[in-house]
């Protein structure tokens, strides 16, 4: 699980954001904070993987908090979620290492897209990190994991299919290093195997995925799916 610290001076907004986070598979809210001091104390305890950070806080700005975190050696990842939409603040957030910048007001789908890409980044770094040294291909894969534009889904989704779930499955296959089975896709997305299979079948028929068969010693061949570049 990815432990998230939700930081917002508005208690109501913090609660809404926390509920959003709780709806995304693989993420859980470890703490809430309503000031920079509270947030820094949570980070210092060392249990936070990701901070969803508002910029306008009562004691410091969010970016000042990030600067203090970096000065103290905390490499905790940060996604800005704030009403501050000026270019100066956005550029400053980028220079301090914020991975995403989400401008209020935003929808659950918009936040989930950022969280999904962050989870994909962590999975990619974990896979590449096991090799010790990353070549250009692996470096490109790490940077591409942060892209938030969903893979294009086929028009006219069948009844019972949703765009966010389609986008999530497309993103997992897009970043996969090898073809995946329905069981593996279900594990990556938090969906049931039957749901993953249903979406995979549709995407394969729509030409978005390539189906291959892997034969074992006994039993039926395993269906495996690979992303087809548009």
PDB file of N, CA, C and O in Angstrom, residues 18-25 27 108 112:
ATOM      1  N   UNK A  18      -9.290  12.996   1.138  1.00  0.00           N
ATOM      2  CA  UNK A  18      -8.964  11.724   1.777  1.00  0.00           C
ATOM      3  C   UNK A  18      -9.905  10.620   1.290  1.00  0.00           C
ATOM      4  O   UNK A  18      -9.472   9.477   1.056  1.00  0.00           O
ATOM      5  N   UNK A  19     -11.183  10.942   1.139  1.00  0.00           N
ATOM      6  CA  UNK A  19     -12.134   9.953   0.635  1.00  0.00           C
ATOM      7  C   UNK A  19     -11.793   9.567  -0.796  1.00  0.00           C
ATOM      8  O   UNK A  19     -11.909   8.395  -1.188  1.00  0.00           O
ATOM      9  N   UNK A  20     -11.393  10.537  -1.614  1.00  0.00           N
ATOM     10  CA  UNK A  20     -10.956  10.245  -2.973  1.00  0.00           C
ATOM     11  C   UNK A  20      -9.797   9.250  -2.962  1.00  0.00           C
ATOM     12  O   UNK A  20      -9.796   8.265  -3.692  1.00  0.00           O
ATOM     13  N   UNK A  21      -8.796   9.531  -2.135  1.00  0.00           N
ATOM     14  CA  UNK A  21      -7.618   8.665  -2.070  1.00  0.00           C
ATOM     15  C   UNK A  21      -8.021   7.250  -1.674  1.00  0.00           C
ATOM     16  O   UNK A  21      -7.541   6.262  -2.236  1.00  0.00           O
ATOM     17  N   UNK A  22      -8.911   7.147  -0.706  1.00  0.00           N
ATOM     18  CA  UNK A  22      -9.342   5.844  -0.220  1.00  0.00           C
ATOM     19  C   UNK A  22     -10.069   5.010  -1.255  1.00  0.00           C
ATOM     20  O   UNK A  22     -10.193   3.790  -1.092  1.00  0.00           O
ATOM     21  N   UNK A  23     -10.557   5.646  -2.323  1.00  0.00           N
ATOM     22  CA  UNK A  23     -11.274   4.924  -3.369  1.00  0.00           C
ATOM     23  C   UNK A  23     -10.341   4.358  -4.437  1.00  0.00           C
ATOM     24  O   UNK A  23     -10.788   3.594  -5.295  1.00  0.00           O
ATOM     25  N   UNK A  24      -9.069   4.733  -4.392  1.00  0.00           N
ATOM     26  CA  UNK A  24      -8.119   4.274  -5.410  1.00  0.00           C
ATOM     27  C   UNK A  24      -7.383   3.037  -4.899  1.00  0.00           C
ATOM     28  O   UNK A  24      -6.717   3.101  -3.857  1.00  0.00           O
ATOM     29  N   UNK A  25      -7.474   1.914  -5.587  1.00  0.00           N
ATOM     30  CA  UNK A  25      -6.787   0.704  -5.131  1.00  0.00           C
ATOM     31  C   UNK A  25      -5.286   0.926  -4.969  1.00  0.00           C
ATOM     32  O   UNK A  25      -4.646   1.562  -5.811  1.00  0.00           O
ATOM     33  N   UNK A  27      -3.851   2.605  -2.497  1.00  0.00           N
ATOM     34  CA  UNK A  27      -3.541   3.809  -1.726  1.00  0.00           C
ATOM     35  C   UNK A  27      -4.357   3.821  -0.432  1.00  0.00           C
ATOM     36  O   UNK A  27      -5.490   3.342  -0.396  1.00  0.00           O
ATOM     37  N   UNK A 108     -12.725  13.573  -9.070  1.00  0.00           N
ATOM     38  CA  UNK A 108     -12.098  12.347  -8.598  1.00  0.00           C
ATOM     39  C   UNK A 108     -11.302  11.680  -9.723  1.00  0.00           C
ATOM     40  O   UNK A 108     -10.196  11.176  -9.515  1.00  0.00           O
ATOM     41  N   UNK A 112      -7.485  10.558  -9.568  1.00  0.00           N
ATOM     42  CA  UNK A 112      -7.155   9.137  -9.749  1.00  0.00           C
ATOM     43  C   UNK A 112      -6.136   8.960 -10.872  1.00  0.00           C
ATOM     44  O   UNK A 112      -5.238   8.114 -10.760  1.00  0.00           O
TER      45      UNK A 112
END
